[in-house]
PDB file of C-alpha atoms and ligand atoms in Angstrom:
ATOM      1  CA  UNK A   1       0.000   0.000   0.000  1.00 83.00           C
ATOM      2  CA  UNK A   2       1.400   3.294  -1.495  1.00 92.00           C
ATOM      3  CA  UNK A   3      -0.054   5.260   1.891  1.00 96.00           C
ATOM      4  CA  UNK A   4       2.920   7.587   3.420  1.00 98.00           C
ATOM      5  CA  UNK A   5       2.981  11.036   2.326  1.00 98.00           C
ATOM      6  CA  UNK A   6       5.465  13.850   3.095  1.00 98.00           C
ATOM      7  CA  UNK A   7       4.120  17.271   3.306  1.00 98.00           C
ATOM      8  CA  UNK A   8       7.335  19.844   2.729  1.00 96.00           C
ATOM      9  CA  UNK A   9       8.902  22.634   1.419  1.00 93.00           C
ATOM     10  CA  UNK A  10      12.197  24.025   2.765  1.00 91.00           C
ATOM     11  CA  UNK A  11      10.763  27.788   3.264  1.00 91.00           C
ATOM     12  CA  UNK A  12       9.310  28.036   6.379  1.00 94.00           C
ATOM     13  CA  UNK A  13       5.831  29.335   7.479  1.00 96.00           C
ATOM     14  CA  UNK A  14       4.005  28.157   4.498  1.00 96.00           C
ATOM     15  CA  UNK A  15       1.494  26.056   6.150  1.00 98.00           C
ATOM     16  CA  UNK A  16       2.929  22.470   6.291  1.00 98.00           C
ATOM     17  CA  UNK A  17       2.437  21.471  10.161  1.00 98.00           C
ATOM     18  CA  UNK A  18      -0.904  23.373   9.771  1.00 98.00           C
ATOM     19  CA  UNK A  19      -1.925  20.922   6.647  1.00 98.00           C
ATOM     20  CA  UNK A  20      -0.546  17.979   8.565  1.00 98.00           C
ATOM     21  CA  UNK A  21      -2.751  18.454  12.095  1.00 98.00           C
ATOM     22  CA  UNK A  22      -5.650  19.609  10.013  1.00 98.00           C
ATOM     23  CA  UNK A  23      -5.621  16.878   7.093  1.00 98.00           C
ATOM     24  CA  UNK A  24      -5.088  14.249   9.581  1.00 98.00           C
ATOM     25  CA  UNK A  25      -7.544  15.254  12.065  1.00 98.00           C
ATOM     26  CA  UNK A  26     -10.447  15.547   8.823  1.00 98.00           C
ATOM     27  CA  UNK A  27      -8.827  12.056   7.490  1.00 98.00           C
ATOM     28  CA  UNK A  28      -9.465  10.193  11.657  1.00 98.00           C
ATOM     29  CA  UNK A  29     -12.804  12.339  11.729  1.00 97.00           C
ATOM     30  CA  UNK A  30     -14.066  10.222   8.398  1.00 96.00           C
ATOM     31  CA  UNK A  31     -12.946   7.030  10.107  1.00 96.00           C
ATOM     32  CA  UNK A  32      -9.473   6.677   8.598  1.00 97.00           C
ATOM     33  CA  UNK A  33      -6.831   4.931  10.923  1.00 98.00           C
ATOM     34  CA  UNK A  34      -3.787   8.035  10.788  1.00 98.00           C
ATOM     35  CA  UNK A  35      -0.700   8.763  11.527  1.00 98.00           C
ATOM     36  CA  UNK A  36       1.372  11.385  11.781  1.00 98.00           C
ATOM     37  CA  UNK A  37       5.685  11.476  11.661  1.00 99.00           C
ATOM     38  CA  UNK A  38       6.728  14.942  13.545  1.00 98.00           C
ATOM     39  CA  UNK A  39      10.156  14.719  11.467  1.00 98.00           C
ATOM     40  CA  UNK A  40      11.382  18.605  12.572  1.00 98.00           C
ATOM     41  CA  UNK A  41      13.015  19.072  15.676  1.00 97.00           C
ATOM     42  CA  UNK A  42      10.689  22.660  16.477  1.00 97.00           C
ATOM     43  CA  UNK A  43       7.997  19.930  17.399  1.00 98.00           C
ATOM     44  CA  UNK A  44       5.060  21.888  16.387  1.00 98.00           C
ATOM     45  CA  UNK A  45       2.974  18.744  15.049  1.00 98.00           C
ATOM     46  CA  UNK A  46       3.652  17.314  18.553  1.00 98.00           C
ATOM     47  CA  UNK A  47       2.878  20.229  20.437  1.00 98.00           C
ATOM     48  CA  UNK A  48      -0.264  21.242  18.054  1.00 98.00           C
ATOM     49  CA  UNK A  49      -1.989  17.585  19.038  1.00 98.00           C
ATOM     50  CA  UNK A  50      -1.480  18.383  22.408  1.00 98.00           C
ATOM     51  CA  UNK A  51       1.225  16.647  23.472  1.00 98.00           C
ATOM     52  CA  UNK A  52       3.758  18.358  25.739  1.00 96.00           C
ATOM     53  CA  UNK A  53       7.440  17.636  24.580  1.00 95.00           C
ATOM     54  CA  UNK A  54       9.188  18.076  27.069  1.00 95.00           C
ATOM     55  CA  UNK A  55       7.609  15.622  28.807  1.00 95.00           C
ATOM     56  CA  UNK A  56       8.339  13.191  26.297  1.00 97.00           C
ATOM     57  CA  UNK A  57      10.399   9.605  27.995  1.00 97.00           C
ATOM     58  CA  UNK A  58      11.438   9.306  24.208  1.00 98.00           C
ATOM     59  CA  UNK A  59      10.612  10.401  20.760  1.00 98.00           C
ATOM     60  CA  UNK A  60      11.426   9.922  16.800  1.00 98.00           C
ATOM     61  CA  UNK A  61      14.937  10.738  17.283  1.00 97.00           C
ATOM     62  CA  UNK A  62      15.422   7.178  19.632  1.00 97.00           C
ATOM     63  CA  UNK A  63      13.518   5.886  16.737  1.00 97.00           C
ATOM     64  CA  UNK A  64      16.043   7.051  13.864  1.00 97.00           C
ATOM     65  CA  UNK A  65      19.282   6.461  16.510  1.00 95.00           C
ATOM     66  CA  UNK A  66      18.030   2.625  16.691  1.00 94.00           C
ATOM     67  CA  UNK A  67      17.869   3.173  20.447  1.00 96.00           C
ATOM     68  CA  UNK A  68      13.766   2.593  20.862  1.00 98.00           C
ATOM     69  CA  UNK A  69      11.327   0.913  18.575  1.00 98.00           C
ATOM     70  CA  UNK A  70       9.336   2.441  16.860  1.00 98.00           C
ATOM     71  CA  UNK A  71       5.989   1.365  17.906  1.00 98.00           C
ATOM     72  CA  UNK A  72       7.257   1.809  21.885  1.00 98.00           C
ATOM     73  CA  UNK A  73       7.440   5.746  20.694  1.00 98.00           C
ATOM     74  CA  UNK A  74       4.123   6.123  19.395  1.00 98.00           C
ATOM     75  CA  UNK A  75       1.728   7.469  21.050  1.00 98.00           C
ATOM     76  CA  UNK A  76      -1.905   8.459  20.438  1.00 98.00           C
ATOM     77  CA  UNK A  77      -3.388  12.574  20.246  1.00 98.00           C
ATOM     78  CA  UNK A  78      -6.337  12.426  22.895  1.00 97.00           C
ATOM     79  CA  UNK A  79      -7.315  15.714  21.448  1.00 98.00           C
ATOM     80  CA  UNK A  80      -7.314  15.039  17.960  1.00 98.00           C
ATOM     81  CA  UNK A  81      -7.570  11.552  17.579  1.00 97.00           C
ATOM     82  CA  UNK A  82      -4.862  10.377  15.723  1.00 98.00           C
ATOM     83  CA  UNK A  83      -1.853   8.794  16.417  1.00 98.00           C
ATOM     84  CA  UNK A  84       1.972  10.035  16.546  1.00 98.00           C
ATOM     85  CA  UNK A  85       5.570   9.788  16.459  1.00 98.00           C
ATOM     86  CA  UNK A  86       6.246  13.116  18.541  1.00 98.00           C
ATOM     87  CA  UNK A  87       9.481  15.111  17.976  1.00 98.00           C
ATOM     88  CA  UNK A  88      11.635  17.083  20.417  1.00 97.00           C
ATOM     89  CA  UNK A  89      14.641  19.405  20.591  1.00 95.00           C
ATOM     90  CA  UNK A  90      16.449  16.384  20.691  1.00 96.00           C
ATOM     91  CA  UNK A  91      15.940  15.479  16.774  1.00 97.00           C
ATOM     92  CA  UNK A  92      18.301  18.598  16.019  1.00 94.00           C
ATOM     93  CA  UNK A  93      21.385  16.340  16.988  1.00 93.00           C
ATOM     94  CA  UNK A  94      19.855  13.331  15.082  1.00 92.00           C
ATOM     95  CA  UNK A  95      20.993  15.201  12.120  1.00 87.00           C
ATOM     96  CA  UNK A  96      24.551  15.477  13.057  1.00 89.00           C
ATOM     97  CA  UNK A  97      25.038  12.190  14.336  1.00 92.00           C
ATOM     98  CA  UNK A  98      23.444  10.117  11.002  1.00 92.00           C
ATOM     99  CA  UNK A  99      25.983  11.641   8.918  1.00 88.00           C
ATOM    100  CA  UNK A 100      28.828   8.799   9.199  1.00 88.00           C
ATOM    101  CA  UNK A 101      26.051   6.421   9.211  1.00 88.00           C
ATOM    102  CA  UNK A 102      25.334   3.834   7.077  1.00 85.00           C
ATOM    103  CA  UNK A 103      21.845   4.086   5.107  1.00 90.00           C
ATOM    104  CA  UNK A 104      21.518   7.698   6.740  1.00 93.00           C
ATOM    105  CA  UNK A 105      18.676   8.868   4.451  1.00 93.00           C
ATOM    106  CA  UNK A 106      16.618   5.387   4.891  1.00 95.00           C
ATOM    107  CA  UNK A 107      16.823   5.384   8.798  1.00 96.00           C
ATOM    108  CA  UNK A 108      12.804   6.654   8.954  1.00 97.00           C
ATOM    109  CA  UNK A 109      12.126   4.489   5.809  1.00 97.00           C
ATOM    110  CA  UNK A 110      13.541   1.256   7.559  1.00 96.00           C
ATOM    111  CA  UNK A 111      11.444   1.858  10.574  1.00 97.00           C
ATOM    112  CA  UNK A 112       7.959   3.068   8.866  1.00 98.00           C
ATOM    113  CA  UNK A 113       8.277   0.023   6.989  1.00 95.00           C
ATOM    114  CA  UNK A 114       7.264  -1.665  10.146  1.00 96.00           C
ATOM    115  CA  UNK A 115       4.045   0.148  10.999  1.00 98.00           C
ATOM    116  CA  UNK A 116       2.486   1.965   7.937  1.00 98.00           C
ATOM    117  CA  UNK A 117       0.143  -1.511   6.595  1.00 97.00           C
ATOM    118  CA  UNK A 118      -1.707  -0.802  10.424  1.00 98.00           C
ATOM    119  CA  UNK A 119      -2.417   2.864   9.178  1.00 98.00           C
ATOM    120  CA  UNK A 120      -5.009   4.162   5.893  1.00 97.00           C
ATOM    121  CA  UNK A 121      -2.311   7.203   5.820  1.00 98.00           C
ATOM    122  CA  UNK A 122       0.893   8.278   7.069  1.00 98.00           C
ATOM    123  CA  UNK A 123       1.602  11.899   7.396  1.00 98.00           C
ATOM    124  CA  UNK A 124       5.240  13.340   7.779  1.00 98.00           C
ATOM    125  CA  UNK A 125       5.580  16.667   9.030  1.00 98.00           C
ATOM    126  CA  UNK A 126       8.847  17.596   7.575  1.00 98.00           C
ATOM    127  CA  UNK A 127      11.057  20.663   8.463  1.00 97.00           C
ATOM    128  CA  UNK A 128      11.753  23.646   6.925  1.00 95.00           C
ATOM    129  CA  UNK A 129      15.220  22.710   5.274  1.00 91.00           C
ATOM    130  CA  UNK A 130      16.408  20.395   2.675  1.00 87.00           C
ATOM    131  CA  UNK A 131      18.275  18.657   4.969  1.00 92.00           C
ATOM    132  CA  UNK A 132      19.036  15.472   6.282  1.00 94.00           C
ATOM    133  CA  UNK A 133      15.307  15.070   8.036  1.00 96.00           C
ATOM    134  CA  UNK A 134      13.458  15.915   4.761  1.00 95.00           C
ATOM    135  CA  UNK A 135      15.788  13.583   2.368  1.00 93.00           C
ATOM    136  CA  UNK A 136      14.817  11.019   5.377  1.00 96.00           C
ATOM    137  CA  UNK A 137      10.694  11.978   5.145  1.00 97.00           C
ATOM    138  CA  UNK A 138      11.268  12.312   1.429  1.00 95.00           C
ATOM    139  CA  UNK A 139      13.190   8.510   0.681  1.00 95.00           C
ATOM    140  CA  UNK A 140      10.339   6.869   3.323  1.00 97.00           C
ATOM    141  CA  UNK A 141       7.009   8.435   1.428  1.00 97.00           C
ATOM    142  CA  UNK A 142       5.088   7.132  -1.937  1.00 96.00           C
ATOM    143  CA  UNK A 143       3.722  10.840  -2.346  1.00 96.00           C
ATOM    144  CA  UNK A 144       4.755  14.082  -1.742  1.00 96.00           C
ATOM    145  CA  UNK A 145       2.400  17.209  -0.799  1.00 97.00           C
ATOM    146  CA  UNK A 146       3.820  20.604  -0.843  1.00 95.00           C
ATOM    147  CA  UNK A 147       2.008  23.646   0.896  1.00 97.00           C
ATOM    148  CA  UNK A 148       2.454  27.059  -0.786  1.00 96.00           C
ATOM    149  CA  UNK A 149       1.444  30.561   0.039  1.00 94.00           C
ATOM    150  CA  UNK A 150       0.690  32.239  -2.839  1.00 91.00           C
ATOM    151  CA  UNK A 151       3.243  35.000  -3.027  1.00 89.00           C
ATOM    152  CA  UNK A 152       6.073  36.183  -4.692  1.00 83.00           C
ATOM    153  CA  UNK A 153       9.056  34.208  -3.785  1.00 83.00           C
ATOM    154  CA  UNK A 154       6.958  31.203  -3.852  1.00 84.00           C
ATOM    155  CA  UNK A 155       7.838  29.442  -7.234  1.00 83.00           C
ATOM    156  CA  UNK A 156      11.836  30.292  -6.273  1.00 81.00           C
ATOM    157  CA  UNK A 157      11.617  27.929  -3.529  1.00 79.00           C
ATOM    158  CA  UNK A 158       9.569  25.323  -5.666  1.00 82.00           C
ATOM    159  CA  UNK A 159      12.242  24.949  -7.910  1.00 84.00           C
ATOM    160  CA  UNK A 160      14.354  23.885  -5.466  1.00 81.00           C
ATOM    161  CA  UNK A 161      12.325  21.516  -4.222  1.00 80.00           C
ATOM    162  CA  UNK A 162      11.149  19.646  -7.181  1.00 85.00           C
ATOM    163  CA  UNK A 163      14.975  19.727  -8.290  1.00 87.00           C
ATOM    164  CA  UNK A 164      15.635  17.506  -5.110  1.00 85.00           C
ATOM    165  CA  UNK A 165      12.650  15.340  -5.841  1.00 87.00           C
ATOM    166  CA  UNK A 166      13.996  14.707  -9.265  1.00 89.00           C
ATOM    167  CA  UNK A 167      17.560  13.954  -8.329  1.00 88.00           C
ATOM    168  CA  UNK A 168      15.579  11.363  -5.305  1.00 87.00           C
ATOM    169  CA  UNK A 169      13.271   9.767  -7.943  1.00 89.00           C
ATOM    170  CA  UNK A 170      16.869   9.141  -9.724  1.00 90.00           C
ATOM    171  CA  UNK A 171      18.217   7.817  -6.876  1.00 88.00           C
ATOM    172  CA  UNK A 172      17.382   6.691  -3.578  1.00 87.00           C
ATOM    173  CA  UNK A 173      13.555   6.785  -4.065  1.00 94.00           C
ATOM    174  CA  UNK A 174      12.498   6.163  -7.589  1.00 94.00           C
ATOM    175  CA  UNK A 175       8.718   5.853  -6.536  1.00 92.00           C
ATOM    176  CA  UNK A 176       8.150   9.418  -4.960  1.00 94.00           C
ATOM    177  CA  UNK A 177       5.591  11.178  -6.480  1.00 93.00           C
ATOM    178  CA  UNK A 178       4.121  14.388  -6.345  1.00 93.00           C
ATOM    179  CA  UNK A 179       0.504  14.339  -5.362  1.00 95.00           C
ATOM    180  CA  UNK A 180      -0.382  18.362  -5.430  1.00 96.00           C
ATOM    181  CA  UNK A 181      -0.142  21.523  -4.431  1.00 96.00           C
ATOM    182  CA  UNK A 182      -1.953  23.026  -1.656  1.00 98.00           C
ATOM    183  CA  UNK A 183      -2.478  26.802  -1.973  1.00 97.00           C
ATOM    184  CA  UNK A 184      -2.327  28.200   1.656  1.00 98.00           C
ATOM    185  CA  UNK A 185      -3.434  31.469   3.433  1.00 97.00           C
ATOM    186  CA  UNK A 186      -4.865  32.044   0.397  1.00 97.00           C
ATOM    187  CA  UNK A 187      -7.023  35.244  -0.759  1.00 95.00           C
ATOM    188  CA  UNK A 188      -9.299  35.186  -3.504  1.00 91.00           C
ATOM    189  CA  UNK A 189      -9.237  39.063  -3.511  1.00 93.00           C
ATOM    190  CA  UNK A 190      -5.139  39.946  -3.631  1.00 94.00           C
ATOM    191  CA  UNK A 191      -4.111  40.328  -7.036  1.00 94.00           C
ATOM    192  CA  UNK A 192      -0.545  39.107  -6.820  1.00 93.00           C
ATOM    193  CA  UNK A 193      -2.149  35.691  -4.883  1.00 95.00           C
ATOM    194  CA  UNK A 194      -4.244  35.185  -8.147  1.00 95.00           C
ATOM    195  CA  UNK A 195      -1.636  35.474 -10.269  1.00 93.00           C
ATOM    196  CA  UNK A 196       0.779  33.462  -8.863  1.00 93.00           C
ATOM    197  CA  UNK A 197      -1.899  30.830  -8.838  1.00 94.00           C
ATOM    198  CA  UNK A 198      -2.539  30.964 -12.178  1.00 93.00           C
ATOM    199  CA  UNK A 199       1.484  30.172 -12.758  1.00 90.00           C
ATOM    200  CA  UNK A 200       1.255  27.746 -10.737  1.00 92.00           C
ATOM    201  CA  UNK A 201      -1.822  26.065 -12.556  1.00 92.00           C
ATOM    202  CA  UNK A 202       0.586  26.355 -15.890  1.00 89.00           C
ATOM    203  CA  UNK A 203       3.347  24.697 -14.405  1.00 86.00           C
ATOM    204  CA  UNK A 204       1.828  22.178 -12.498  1.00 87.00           C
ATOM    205  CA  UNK A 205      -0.833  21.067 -14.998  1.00 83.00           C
ATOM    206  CA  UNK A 206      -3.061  19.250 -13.150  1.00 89.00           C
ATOM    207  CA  UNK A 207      -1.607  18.645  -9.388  1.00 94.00           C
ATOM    208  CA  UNK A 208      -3.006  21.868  -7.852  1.00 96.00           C
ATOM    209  CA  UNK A 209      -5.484  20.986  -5.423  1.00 97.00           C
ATOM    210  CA  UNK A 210      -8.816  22.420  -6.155  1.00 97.00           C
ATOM    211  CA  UNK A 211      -9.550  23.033  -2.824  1.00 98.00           C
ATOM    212  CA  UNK A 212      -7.602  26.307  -1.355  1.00 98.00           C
ATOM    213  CA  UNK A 213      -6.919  27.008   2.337  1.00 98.00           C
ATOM    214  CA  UNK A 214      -7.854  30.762   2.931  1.00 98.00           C
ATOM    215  CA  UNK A 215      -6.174  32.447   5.760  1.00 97.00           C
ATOM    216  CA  UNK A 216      -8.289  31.936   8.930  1.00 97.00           C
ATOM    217  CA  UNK A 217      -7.555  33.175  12.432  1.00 98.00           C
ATOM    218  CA  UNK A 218      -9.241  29.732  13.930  1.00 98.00           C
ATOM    219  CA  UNK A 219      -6.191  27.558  12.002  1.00 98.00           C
ATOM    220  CA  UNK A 220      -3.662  29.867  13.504  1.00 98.00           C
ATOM    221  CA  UNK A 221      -4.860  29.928  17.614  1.00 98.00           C
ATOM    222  CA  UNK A 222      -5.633  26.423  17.453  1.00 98.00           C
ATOM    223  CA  UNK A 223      -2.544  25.287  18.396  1.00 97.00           C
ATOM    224  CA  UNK A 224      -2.482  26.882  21.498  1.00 97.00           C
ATOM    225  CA  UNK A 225      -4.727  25.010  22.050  1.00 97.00           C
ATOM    226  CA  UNK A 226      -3.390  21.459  21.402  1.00 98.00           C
ATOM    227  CA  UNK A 227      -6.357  20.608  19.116  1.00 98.00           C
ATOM    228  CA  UNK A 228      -6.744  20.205  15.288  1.00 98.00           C
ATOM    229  CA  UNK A 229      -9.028  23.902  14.234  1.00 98.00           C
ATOM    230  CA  UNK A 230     -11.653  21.344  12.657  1.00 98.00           C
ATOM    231  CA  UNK A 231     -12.185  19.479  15.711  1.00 98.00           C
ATOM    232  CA  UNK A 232     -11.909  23.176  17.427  1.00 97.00           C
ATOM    233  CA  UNK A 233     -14.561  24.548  15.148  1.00 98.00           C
ATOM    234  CA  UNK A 234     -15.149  22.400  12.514  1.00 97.00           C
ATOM    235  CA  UNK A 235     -17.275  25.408  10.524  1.00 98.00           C
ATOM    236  CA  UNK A 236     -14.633  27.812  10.797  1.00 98.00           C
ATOM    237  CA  UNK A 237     -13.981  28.841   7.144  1.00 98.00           C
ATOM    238  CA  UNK A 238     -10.314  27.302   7.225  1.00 98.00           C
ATOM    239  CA  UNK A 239     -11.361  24.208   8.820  1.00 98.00           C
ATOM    240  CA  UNK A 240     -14.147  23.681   6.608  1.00 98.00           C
ATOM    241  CA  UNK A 241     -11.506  24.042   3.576  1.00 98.00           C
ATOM    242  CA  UNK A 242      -9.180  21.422   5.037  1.00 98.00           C
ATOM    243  CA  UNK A 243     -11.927  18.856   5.713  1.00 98.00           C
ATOM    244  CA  UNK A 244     -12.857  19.372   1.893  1.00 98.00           C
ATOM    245  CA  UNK A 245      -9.285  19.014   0.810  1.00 98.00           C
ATOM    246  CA  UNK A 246      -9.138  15.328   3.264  1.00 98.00           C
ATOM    247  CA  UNK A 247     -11.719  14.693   1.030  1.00 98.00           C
ATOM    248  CA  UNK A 248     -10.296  15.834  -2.565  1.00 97.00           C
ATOM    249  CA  UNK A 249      -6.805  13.787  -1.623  1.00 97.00           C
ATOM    250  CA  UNK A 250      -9.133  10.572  -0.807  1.00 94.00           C
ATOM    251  CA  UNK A 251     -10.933  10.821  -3.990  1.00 94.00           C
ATOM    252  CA  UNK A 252      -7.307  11.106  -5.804  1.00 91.00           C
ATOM    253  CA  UNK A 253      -6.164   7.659  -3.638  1.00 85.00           C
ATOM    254  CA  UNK A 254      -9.435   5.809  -4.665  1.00 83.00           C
ATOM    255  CA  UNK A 255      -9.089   6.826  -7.789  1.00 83.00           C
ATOM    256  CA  UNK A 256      -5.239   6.187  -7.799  1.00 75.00           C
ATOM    257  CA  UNK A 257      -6.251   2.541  -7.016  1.00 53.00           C
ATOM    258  CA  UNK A 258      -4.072   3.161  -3.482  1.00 55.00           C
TER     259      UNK A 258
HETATM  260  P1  LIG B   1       7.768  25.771   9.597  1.00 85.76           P
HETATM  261  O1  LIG B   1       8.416  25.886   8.268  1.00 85.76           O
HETATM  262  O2  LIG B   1       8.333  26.693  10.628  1.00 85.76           O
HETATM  263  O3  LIG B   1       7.648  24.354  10.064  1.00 85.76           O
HETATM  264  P2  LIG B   1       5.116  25.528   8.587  1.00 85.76           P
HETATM  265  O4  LIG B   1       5.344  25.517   7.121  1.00 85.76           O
HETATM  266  O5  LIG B   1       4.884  24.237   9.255  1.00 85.76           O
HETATM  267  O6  LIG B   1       6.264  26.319   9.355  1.00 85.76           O
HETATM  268  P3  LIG B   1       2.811  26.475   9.991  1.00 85.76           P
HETATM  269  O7  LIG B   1       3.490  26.346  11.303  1.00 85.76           O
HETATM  270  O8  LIG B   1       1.743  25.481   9.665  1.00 85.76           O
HETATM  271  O9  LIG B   1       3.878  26.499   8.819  1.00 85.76           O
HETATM  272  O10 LIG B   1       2.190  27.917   9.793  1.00 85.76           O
HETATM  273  C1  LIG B   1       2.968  29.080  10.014  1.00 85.76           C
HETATM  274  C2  LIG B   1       2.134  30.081  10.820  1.00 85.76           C
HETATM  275  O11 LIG B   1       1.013  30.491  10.046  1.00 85.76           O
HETATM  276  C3  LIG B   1       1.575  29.505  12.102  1.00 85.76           C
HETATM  277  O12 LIG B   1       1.533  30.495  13.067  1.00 85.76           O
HETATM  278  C4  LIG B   1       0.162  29.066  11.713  1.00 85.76           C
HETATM  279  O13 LIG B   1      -0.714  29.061  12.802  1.00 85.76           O
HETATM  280  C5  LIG B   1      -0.200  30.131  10.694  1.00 85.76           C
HETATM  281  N1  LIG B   1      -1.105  29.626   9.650  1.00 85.76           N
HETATM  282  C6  LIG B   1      -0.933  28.549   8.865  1.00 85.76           C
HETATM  283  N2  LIG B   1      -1.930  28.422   7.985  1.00 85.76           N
HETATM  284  C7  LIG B   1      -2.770  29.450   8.221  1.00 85.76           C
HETATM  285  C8  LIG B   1      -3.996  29.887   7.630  1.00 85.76           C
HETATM  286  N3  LIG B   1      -4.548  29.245   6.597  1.00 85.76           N
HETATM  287  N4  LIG B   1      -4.581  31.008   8.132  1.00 85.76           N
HETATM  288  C9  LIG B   1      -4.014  31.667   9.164  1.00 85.76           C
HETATM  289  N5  LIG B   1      -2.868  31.324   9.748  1.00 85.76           N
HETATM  290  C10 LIG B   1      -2.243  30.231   9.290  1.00 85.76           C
HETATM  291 MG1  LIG B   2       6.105  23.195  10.601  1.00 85.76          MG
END
């Protein structure tokens, strides 16, 4: 089963942990079994599903330093109803001490391996870098999702990005695949937002999401909360979107034949 999806881009801000709590929490509220990889070492997917990191016994980077198993890490998201493999400062070091490793960029792959057939989805939070984290989230998933706010640096970044996915589909993951674009913090009524959708349409023929995710205050306080904004207030305007885009990226799996 071609279920594990990354959700990246190496600028930062653009809406990826808010697309991974959200889509996950809309994906468990329509009775999929989810989970979700925090892969970056600011923790916010942890955090965001209400799960306090510092008080974390042990976390993903155990996982990807072979010094816990995997399935003694993951825990479950009272709040939002899916489970996790939570992320803490710690992860930062993972980085440095992989590099002399052997299979550094398959260390998450390896261990997923193990769990994803007990999940409909996995979702991998990745951080805001090209680094060694992402090519880790990037070699374990069959499909890649990148969040983009519709502004002007945006395509810059892209082309970065889909530059590394090209050099991994040559190389250490030949299967990725790019399953869309979501447009974040998006509004319909700024000229320069339109506009760079429209390129974005062009060059992506196809892979943009229909659904957009407008820019909604109840998305950005819910962390503080601990909680997914569509369990929060599921008919906030930016919850609403992301239950509608759950259900535009299931349509795409069933019709995928996933
Ligand atoms: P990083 O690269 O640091 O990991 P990120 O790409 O994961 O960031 P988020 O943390 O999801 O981005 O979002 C960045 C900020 O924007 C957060 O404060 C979040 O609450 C807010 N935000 C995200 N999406 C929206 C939205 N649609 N409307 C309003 N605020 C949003
Ligand atoms: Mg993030």
């Amino acid at each position: 089963m071609k279920n594990i999806i990354a959700i990246a881009n190496q600028k930062g801000g653009v809406g990826k942990t808010t697309s991974v709590i959200n889509l996950a929490s809309s994906l468990h509220l329509s009775g999929k079994k989810i989970l979700v990889v925090d892969l970056d070492p600011q923790a916010n997917a942890t955090t965001g599903s209400g799960i306090e990191k510092t008080e974390l016994k042990v976390s993903i980077y155990d996982v990807l330093t072979k010094q816990s198993k995997i399935t003694d890490v993951i825990i479950k998201s009272d709040s939002c109803g899916f489970d996790i493999l939570p992320a803490n400062r710690d992860l930062a070091g993972a980085e440095i001490e992989l590099v002399n490793s052997s299979h550094r960029e398959y260390r998450l792959k390896e261990t997923l391996t193990e769990v994803s057939p007990n999940y409909d989805m996995v979702l991998i939070d990745c951080p805001p870098s090209l680094s060694l984290l992402t090519l880790n989230g990037l070699s374990a998933a069959h499909k890649l999702i990148v969040p983009i706010q519709c502004e002007y640096y945006a395509l810059e970044g892209l082309t970065d990005l889909l530059n590394t996915v090209n050099r991994l589909k040559n190389g250490i993951n030949p299967e990725l695949e790019l399953l869309g674009l979501i447009r974040t913090m998006f509004d319909s009524r700024n000229n320069l937002a339109i506009q760079v959708s429209e390129e974005l349409s062009k060059h992506f023929n196809g892979k943009v999401f229909k659904t957009a995710i407008p820019r909604n205050v109840r998305l950005a306080e819910a962390p503080s909360h601990g909680i997914a904004a569509v369990i929060l207030d599921e008919s906030a305007a930016g919850s609403v979107a992301y239950i509608a885009l759950a259900q535009e990226i299931c349509k795409i799996f069933n019709d995928g034949g996933n």
